[in-house]
GROMACS .gro file of C-alpha atoms in nm:
model
  348
    1MET     CA    1  -1.296  -0.818  -2.051
    2MET     CA    2  -1.559  -0.785  -1.781
    3VAL     CA    3  -1.479  -0.443  -1.634
    4ASP     CA    4  -1.532  -0.128  -1.840
    5TRP     CA    5  -1.186   0.015  -1.772
    6ASN     CA    6  -1.246   0.318  -1.993
    7LEU     CA    7  -1.538   0.411  -1.768
    8ALA     CA    8  -1.320   0.352  -1.461
    9ARG     CA    9  -1.055   0.587  -1.600
   10ARG     CA   10  -1.306   0.861  -1.684
   11LEU     CA   11  -1.460   0.847  -1.338
   12ALA     CA   12  -1.119   0.839  -1.170
   13ASP     CA   13  -1.012   1.150  -1.357
   14GLN     CA   14  -1.335   1.329  -1.265
   15VAL     CA   15  -1.303   1.246  -0.895
   16ALA     CA   16  -0.932   1.324  -0.880
   17GLY     CA   17  -0.960   1.655  -1.062
   18SER     CA   18  -0.690   1.827  -1.263
   19PRO     CA   19  -0.511   2.092  -1.056
   20PRO     CA   20  -0.261   2.321  -1.230
   21ALA     CA   21   0.082   2.183  -1.310
   22VAL     CA   22   0.340   2.225  -1.034
   23ALA     CA   23   0.718   2.241  -1.066
   24LEU     CA   24   0.884   2.062  -0.775
   25PRO     CA   25   1.181   2.247  -0.623
   26GLY     CA   26   1.541   2.152  -0.690
   27ASP     CA   27   1.687   1.861  -0.883
   28LEU     CA   28   1.463   1.561  -0.817
   29ALA     CA   29   1.717   1.307  -0.948
   30ALA     CA   30   1.996   1.448  -0.732
   31ARG     CA   31   1.762   1.458  -0.432
   32CYS     CA   32   1.674   1.091  -0.473
   33ASP     CA   33   2.037   0.990  -0.534
   34ASP     CA   34   2.126   1.154  -0.203
   35ALA     CA   35   1.831   0.984  -0.035
   36ALA     CA   36   1.939   0.645  -0.173
   37THR     CA   37   2.293   0.693  -0.037
   38ARG     CA   38   2.165   0.787   0.307
   39VAL     CA   39   1.902   0.512   0.317
   40ALA     CA   40   2.144   0.239   0.207
   41ALA     CA   41   2.402   0.355   0.462
   42TYR     CA   42   2.149   0.349   0.748
   43THR     CA   43   1.963   0.031   0.657
   44LYS     CA   44   2.273  -0.164   0.547
   45LEU     CA   45   2.066  -0.299   0.258
   46THR     CA   46   2.255  -0.306  -0.071
   47PRO     CA   47   2.043  -0.279  -0.387
   48ALA     CA   48   2.130  -0.552  -0.637
   49SER     CA   49   2.016  -0.336  -0.927
   50PRO     CA   50   1.994   0.037  -0.999
   51LEU     CA   51   1.695   0.217  -0.848
   52PRO     CA   52   1.442   0.360  -1.094
   53PRO     CA   53   1.482   0.727  -1.181
   54PRO     CA   54   1.235   0.956  -1.003
   55GLU     CA   55   0.946   1.103  -1.199
   56ALA     CA   56   0.732   1.405  -1.112
   57VAL     CA   57   0.383   1.317  -1.234
   58ASP     CA   58   0.034   1.464  -1.229
   59ARG     CA   59  -0.276   1.290  -1.098
   60HIS     CA   60  -0.379   1.168  -1.443
   61LEU     CA   61  -0.056   0.975  -1.504
   62TRP     CA   62  -0.060   0.832  -1.150
   63LEU     CA   63  -0.414   0.707  -1.212
   64GLU     CA   64  -0.323   0.558  -1.550
   65LEU     CA   65  -0.037   0.357  -1.401
   66ASN     CA   66  -0.230   0.234  -1.101
   67LEU     CA   67  -0.543   0.144  -1.296
   68ALA     CA   68  -0.327  -0.052  -1.539
   69GLY     CA   69  -0.189  -0.248  -1.245
   70LEU     CA   70  -0.538  -0.310  -1.110
   71GLN     CA   71  -0.658  -0.425  -1.450
   72ALA     CA   72  -0.377  -0.678  -1.482
   73THR     CA   73  -0.457  -0.811  -1.134
   74LEU     CA   74  -0.837  -0.811  -1.138
   75ASP     CA   75  -0.926  -0.917  -1.492
   76PRO     CA   76  -0.813  -1.279  -1.458
   77VAL     CA   77  -1.007  -1.315  -1.131
   78LEU     CA   78  -1.324  -1.152  -1.258
   79GLU     CA   79  -1.321  -1.355  -1.579
   80ARG     CA   80  -1.386  -1.659  -1.360
   81ALA     CA   81  -1.701  -1.497  -1.223
   82LEU     CA   82  -1.953  -1.620  -1.477
   83PRO     CA   83  -1.852  -1.963  -1.597
   84SER     CA   84  -2.200  -2.109  -1.555
   85ALA     CA   85  -2.440  -1.819  -1.584
   86GLY     CA   86  -2.568  -1.950  -1.917
   87PRO     CA   87  -2.758  -1.717  -2.151
   88ALA     CA   88  -2.776  -1.453  -1.880
   89ALA     CA   89  -2.398  -1.419  -1.873
   90GLY     CA   90  -2.387  -1.126  -2.119
   91PRO     CA   91  -2.628  -0.889  -1.940
   92ILE     CA   92  -2.494  -0.983  -1.596
   93ARG     CA   93  -2.136  -0.935  -1.715
   94ALA     CA   94  -2.217  -0.590  -1.854
   95ALA     CA   95  -2.402  -0.479  -1.542
   96ALA     CA   96  -2.140  -0.614  -1.302
   97GLY     CA   97  -1.861  -0.466  -1.511
   98ALA     CA   98  -2.018  -0.119  -1.497
   99VAL     CA   99  -2.067  -0.139  -1.119
  100ILE     CA  100  -1.709  -0.253  -1.060
  101ALA     CA  101  -1.578   0.016  -1.296
  102ALA     CA  102  -1.768   0.283  -1.104
  103GLU     CA  103  -1.635   0.159  -0.770
  104VAL     CA  104  -1.276   0.119  -0.887
  105GLY     CA  105  -1.280   0.453  -1.069
  106GLY     CA  106  -1.430   0.644  -0.777
  107LEU     CA  107  -1.196   0.495  -0.518
  108SER     CA  108  -0.889   0.539  -0.739
  109GLY     CA  109  -0.984   0.902  -0.797
  110TYR     CA  110  -1.016   0.957  -0.423
  111LEU     CA  111  -0.672   0.805  -0.362
  112GLY     CA  112  -0.531   1.007  -0.650
  113ARG     CA  113  -0.610   1.327  -0.461
  114ARG     CA  114  -0.407   1.223  -0.156
  115VAL     CA  115  -0.105   1.014  -0.256
  116LEU     CA  116   0.223   1.206  -0.235
  117GLY     CA  117   0.472   0.953  -0.367
  118GLN     CA  118   0.482   0.590  -0.468
  119TYR     CA  119   0.732   0.319  -0.548
  120GLU     CA  120   0.514   0.169  -0.821
  121LEU     CA  121   0.560  -0.204  -0.857
  122GLN     CA  122   0.347  -0.459  -1.041
  123LEU     CA  123   0.404  -0.763  -0.823
  124LEU     CA  124   0.251  -1.017  -1.061
  125ASP     CA  125   0.462  -0.909  -1.358
  126PRO     CA  126   0.834  -0.955  -1.280
  127ASP     CA  127   0.924  -0.805  -1.619
  128TYR     CA  128   0.746  -0.477  -1.541
  129PRO     CA  129   1.010  -0.218  -1.443
  130PRO     CA  130   0.936  -0.040  -1.114
  131ARG     CA  131   0.888   0.336  -1.114
  132LEU     CA  132   0.953   0.601  -0.852
  133LEU     CA  133   0.668   0.853  -0.864
  134PHE     CA  134   0.611   1.188  -0.696
  135VAL     CA  135   0.266   1.343  -0.746
  136ALA     CA  136   0.362   1.708  -0.782
  137PRO     CA  137   0.025   1.883  -0.729
  138ASN     CA  138  -0.052   1.672  -0.422
  139LEU     CA  139   0.285   1.751  -0.268
  140ALA     CA  140   0.227   2.123  -0.324
  141GLU     CA  141  -0.124   2.105  -0.177
  142ALA     CA  142  -0.001   1.903   0.122
  143ALA     CA  143   0.281   2.150   0.193
  144SER     CA  144   0.030   2.436   0.186
  145SER     CA  145  -0.232   2.263   0.403
  146LEU     CA  146   0.028   2.139   0.653
  147ASP     CA  147   0.206   2.477   0.662
  148ALA     CA  148   0.525   2.291   0.571
  149ASP     CA  149   0.819   2.382   0.352
  150LEU     CA  150   0.773   2.204   0.017
  151ASP     CA  151   1.147   2.142  -0.021
  152GLU     CA  152   1.166   1.967   0.317
  153LEU     CA  153   0.844   1.774   0.264
  154LEU     CA  154   0.969   1.651  -0.073
  155SER     CA  155   1.295   1.529   0.078
  156TRP     CA  156   1.110   1.352   0.358
  157VAL     CA  157   0.873   1.178   0.115
  158ALA     CA  158   1.175   1.088  -0.099
  159PHE     CA  159   1.332   0.911   0.199
  160HIS     CA  160   1.015   0.701   0.236
  161GLU     CA  161   0.975   0.604  -0.129
  162VAL     CA  162   1.346   0.548  -0.186
  163THR     CA  163   1.343   0.317   0.117
  164HIS     CA  164   1.079   0.105  -0.059
  165ALA     CA  165   1.302   0.095  -0.368
  166VAL     CA  166   1.599  -0.013  -0.156
  167GLN     CA  167   1.390  -0.279   0.020
  168PHE     CA  168   1.278  -0.448  -0.299
  169ALA     CA  169   1.614  -0.409  -0.476
  170GLY     CA  170   1.814  -0.511  -0.168
  171VAL     CA  171   1.609  -0.808  -0.041
  172GLY     CA  172   1.606  -1.050  -0.331
  173TRP     CA  173   1.326  -1.273  -0.206
  174LEU     CA  174   1.085  -0.995  -0.106
  175ARG     CA  175   0.912  -0.931  -0.437
  176PRO     CA  176   0.858  -1.299  -0.534
  177HIS     CA  177   0.748  -1.377  -0.177
  178VAL     CA  178   0.478  -1.108  -0.173
  179ALA     CA  179   0.381  -1.193  -0.532
  180GLY     CA  180   0.347  -1.557  -0.434
  181MET     CA  181   0.113  -1.474  -0.147
  182LEU     CA  182  -0.094  -1.247  -0.371
  183THR     CA  183  -0.116  -1.519  -0.637
  184GLU     CA  184  -0.219  -1.770  -0.372
  185LEU     CA  185  -0.496  -1.539  -0.258
  186LEU     CA  186  -0.622  -1.463  -0.608
  187ASP     CA  187  -0.615  -1.831  -0.705
  188ALA     CA  188  -0.812  -1.919  -0.393
  189LEU     CA  189  -1.085  -1.663  -0.453
  190GLU     CA  190  -1.402  -1.817  -0.587
  191VAL     CA  191  -1.588  -1.533  -0.755
  192LYS     CA  192  -1.919  -1.668  -0.877
  193VAL     CA  193  -2.243  -1.500  -0.970
  194ASP     CA  194  -2.550  -1.682  -0.843
  195LEU     CA  195  -2.828  -1.583  -1.084
  196LYS     CA  196  -3.096  -1.675  -0.831
  197ALA     CA  197  -2.927  -1.456  -0.572
  198VAL     CA  198  -2.889  -1.170  -0.817
  199LEU     CA  199  -3.263  -1.170  -0.886
  200SER     CA  200  -3.365  -1.177  -0.519
  201LEU     CA  201  -3.334  -0.923  -0.241
  202PRO     CA  202  -3.106  -1.002   0.055
  203SER     CA  203  -3.273  -1.097   0.380
  204LEU     CA  204  -3.238  -0.897   0.701
  205ASP     CA  205  -3.013  -1.171   0.836
  206ASP     CA  206  -2.794  -1.145   0.525
  207LEU     CA  207  -2.755  -0.770   0.573
  208ARG     CA  208  -2.677  -0.810   0.944
  209ALA     CA  209  -2.413  -1.074   0.873
  210PHE     CA  210  -2.253  -0.855   0.605
  211ALA     CA  211  -2.248  -0.547   0.830
  212GLU     CA  212  -2.096  -0.749   1.115
  213GLY     CA  213  -1.827  -0.883   0.884
  214VAL     CA  214  -1.734  -0.537   0.760
  215ARG     CA  215  -1.728  -0.401   1.115
  216GLU     CA  216  -1.500  -0.681   1.231
  217GLY     CA  217  -1.254  -0.694   0.946
  218GLY     CA  218  -1.343  -0.459   0.665
  219LEU     CA  219  -1.477  -0.537   0.321
  220VAL     CA  220  -1.150  -0.702   0.218
  221ASN     CA  221  -1.196  -0.981   0.470
  222VAL     CA  222  -1.566  -1.021   0.388
  223VAL     CA  223  -1.483  -1.074   0.021
  224ALA     CA  224  -1.193  -1.305   0.100
  225GLY     CA  225  -1.403  -1.527   0.323
  226PRO     CA  226  -1.295  -1.697   0.646
  227GLU     CA  227  -1.091  -1.972   0.477
  228ARG     CA  228  -0.870  -1.717   0.302
  229ARG     CA  229  -0.826  -1.465   0.582
  230ALA     CA  230  -0.503  -1.632   0.689
  231ILE     CA  231  -0.350  -1.542   0.351
  232VAL     CA  232  -0.481  -1.185   0.382
  233GLU     CA  233  -0.329  -1.161   0.731
  234ARG     CA  234   0.010  -1.280   0.607
  235ILE     CA  235   0.005  -1.022   0.326
  236GLN     CA  236  -0.101  -0.747   0.565
  237SER     CA  237   0.177  -0.843   0.809
  238VAL     CA  238   0.458  -0.828   0.554
  239MET     CA  239   0.324  -0.500   0.415
  240ALA     CA  240   0.307  -0.359   0.768
  241LEU     CA  241   0.678  -0.434   0.803
  242VAL     CA  242   0.749  -0.282   0.460
  243GLU     CA  243   0.556   0.036   0.542
  244GLY     CA  244   0.672   0.057   0.903
  245HIS     CA  245   1.034   0.010   0.803
  246ALA     CA  246   1.002   0.297   0.554
  247GLU     CA  247   0.841   0.516   0.821
  248HIS     CA  248   1.121   0.435   1.067
  249VAL     CA  249   1.392   0.499   0.809
  250MET     CA  250   1.248   0.829   0.685
  251ASP     CA  251   1.262   0.963   1.040
  252ALA     CA  252   1.603   0.815   1.123
  253VAL     CA  253   1.763   0.943   0.802
  254GLY     CA  254   1.579   1.275   0.818
  255GLU     CA  255   1.703   1.348   1.170
  256GLY     CA  256   1.987   1.596   1.144
  257VAL     CA  257   1.909   1.663   0.776
  258LEU     CA  258   1.562   1.816   0.798
  259PRO     CA  259   1.546   2.104   1.050
  260ASN     CA  260   1.168   2.078   1.089
  261LEU     CA  261   1.139   1.698   1.107
  262PRO     CA  262   0.936   1.686   1.433
  263ALA     CA  263   0.687   1.937   1.292
  264LEU     CA  264   0.667   1.740   0.965
  265ARG     CA  265   0.596   1.415   1.148
  266SER     CA  266   0.330   1.580   1.363
  267ALA     CA  267   0.167   1.743   1.060
  268MET     CA  268   0.170   1.419   0.861
  269ASN     CA  269   0.010   1.229   1.148
  270ARG     CA  270  -0.262   1.493   1.164
  271ARG     CA  271  -0.316   1.467   0.788
  272ARG     CA  272  -0.369   1.093   0.814
  273ALA     CA  273  -0.603   1.128   1.110
  274ASP     CA  274  -0.795   1.438   0.998
  275ARG     CA  275  -1.061   1.279   0.782
  276SER     CA  276  -1.434   1.329   0.785
  277PRO     CA  277  -1.664   1.054   0.921
  278LEU     CA  278  -1.778   0.979   0.565
  279VAL     CA  279  -1.420   0.940   0.445
  280ARG     CA  280  -1.339   0.722   0.747
  281LEU     CA  281  -1.631   0.497   0.656
  282LEU     CA  282  -1.514   0.478   0.296
  283GLU     CA  283  -1.163   0.386   0.406
  284ARG     CA  284  -1.304   0.122   0.638
  285LEU     CA  285  -1.509  -0.033   0.359
  286ILE     CA  286  -1.221  -0.056   0.112
  287GLY     CA  287  -0.966  -0.163   0.371
  288LEU     CA  288  -0.754   0.153   0.344
  289ASP     CA  289  -0.774   0.195   0.721
  290MET     CA  290  -0.573  -0.127   0.740
  291LYS     CA  291  -0.299   0.041   0.538
  292LEU     CA  292  -0.304   0.344   0.767
  293ALA     CA  293  -0.278   0.113   1.068
  294GLN     CA  294   0.017  -0.059   0.898
  295TYR     CA  295   0.217   0.263   0.917
  296ASP     CA  296   0.165   0.290   1.294
  297THR     CA  297   0.197  -0.078   1.387
  298GLY     CA  298   0.493  -0.139   1.158
  299LYS     CA  299   0.680   0.173   1.267
  300ALA     CA  300   0.626   0.097   1.637
  301PHE     CA  301   0.763  -0.254   1.577
  302CYS     CA  302   1.071  -0.124   1.391
  303ASP     CA  303   1.134   0.148   1.650
  304ALA     CA  304   1.119  -0.108   1.932
  305VAL     CA  305   1.349  -0.360   1.761
  306VAL     CA  306   1.608  -0.094   1.672
  307ALA     CA  307   1.594   0.039   2.028
  308ASP     CA  308   1.664  -0.315   2.150
  309GLY     CA  309   1.948  -0.412   1.920
  310GLY     CA  310   2.009  -0.156   1.648
  311ILE     CA  311   1.946  -0.175   1.276
  312ASP     CA  312   2.132  -0.506   1.250
  313ARG     CA  313   1.874  -0.665   1.479
  314LEU     CA  314   1.590  -0.535   1.263
  315ASN     CA  315   1.763  -0.663   0.950
  316VAL     CA  316   1.715  -1.018   1.079
  317ALA     CA  317   1.357  -0.978   0.949
  318TRP     CA  318   1.495  -0.931   0.597
  319SER     CA  319   1.720  -1.238   0.609
  320ASP     CA  320   1.454  -1.500   0.535
  321PRO     CA  321   1.074  -1.514   0.488
  322SER     CA  322   1.044  -1.742   0.793
  323LEU     CA  323   1.181  -1.460   1.008
  324LEU     CA  324   0.917  -1.206   0.909
  325PRO     CA  325   0.705  -1.096   1.207
  326SER     CA  326   0.354  -1.235   1.235
  327ALA     CA  327   0.053  -1.013   1.302
  328ALA     CA  328   0.079  -1.096   1.673
  329GLU     CA  329   0.455  -1.028   1.679
  330LEU     CA  330   0.411  -0.690   1.512
  331LYS     CA  331   0.199  -0.585   1.809
  332ASP     CA  332   0.440  -0.749   2.056
  333PRO     CA  333   0.799  -0.696   1.935
  334ALA     CA  334   0.936  -0.879   2.240
  335GLN     CA  335   0.770  -1.197   2.111
  336TRP     CA  336   0.950  -1.163   1.777
  337LEU     CA  337   1.279  -1.073   1.945
  338GLY     CA  338   1.252  -1.390   2.151
  339ARG     CA  339   1.170  -1.613   1.853
  340THR     CA  340   1.448  -1.476   1.633
  341ARG     CA  341   1.719  -1.432   1.895
  342VAL     CA  342   2.058  -1.454   1.724
  343PRO     CA  343   2.349  -1.517   1.967
  344ALA     CA  344   2.598  -1.332   1.748
  345LEU     CA  345   2.383  -1.021   1.776
  346THR     CA  346   2.255  -1.044   2.133
  347ASP     CA  347   2.541  -1.205   2.324
  348GLY     CA  348   2.813  -0.951   2.361
   0.00000   0.00000   0.00000
């Protein structure tokens, strides 16, 4: 094992903090059952298996689950890092493992302070049962900072996370398709440690090239390299649809159920945008800004398609992987509508 995961966990806990325990209002299971009924009725997606029961968790448990998923994903890749480092492999492995542990722990701790809910899915392990998580202290803090009613905010977040559960339980090919792309990316990554490079300082040209790469596409694309960016783009596109669809559904289902829905949406948008310059830089470096953009781009796409032809028209995207929108089509829904035109849906 290259990464010191115990160190990562300790750092994550320190960064995330341990706020007092919070009791979420109402019956969480009943709330999510109601959300599942409403989401399935609106989306017309029928889960092939029962949805996982909801769990109110603290930051520590959320971190444990997510770090376990990261460990299962990263360890096989990182173990390929030092196949030819010779006698220096041990010291380099220890040093690199500590650095990666610090980065993963710090970033996970930061995310652990903000996440409200999560449909937790380990894509590369089909036997791992998904979980439906609600981070109780973060929900309470968000309700207070947004001046929102906790009961309404919890229902709204439940609509979003339950939609993810319905997506993956109702679209049989979705999980293996995303897992296949992720496996393709991980298999294509060539993580090697060049001892000569490790022992030398980067040149000014090296630093300029790195900075330009981060500015253009974030650290994720720099690490992936140009030959693998197409895989990254495909993964980002399908996740933009997944996130945007959930954003569209949580508003559509919440309308008429949540009295303060417009205020909730406005407050949530401010929460996502109201970040310090340092935090914005951090998000840019780790690629989190791409996820935030996925919410906006994906929701705008789903809103436009539903406005054009209703939810049935949007469900064409879930009928086959070849009908998923590309990155360009997400930004231009008319292009996707033209490519996927179905006479039975568009010809009266």
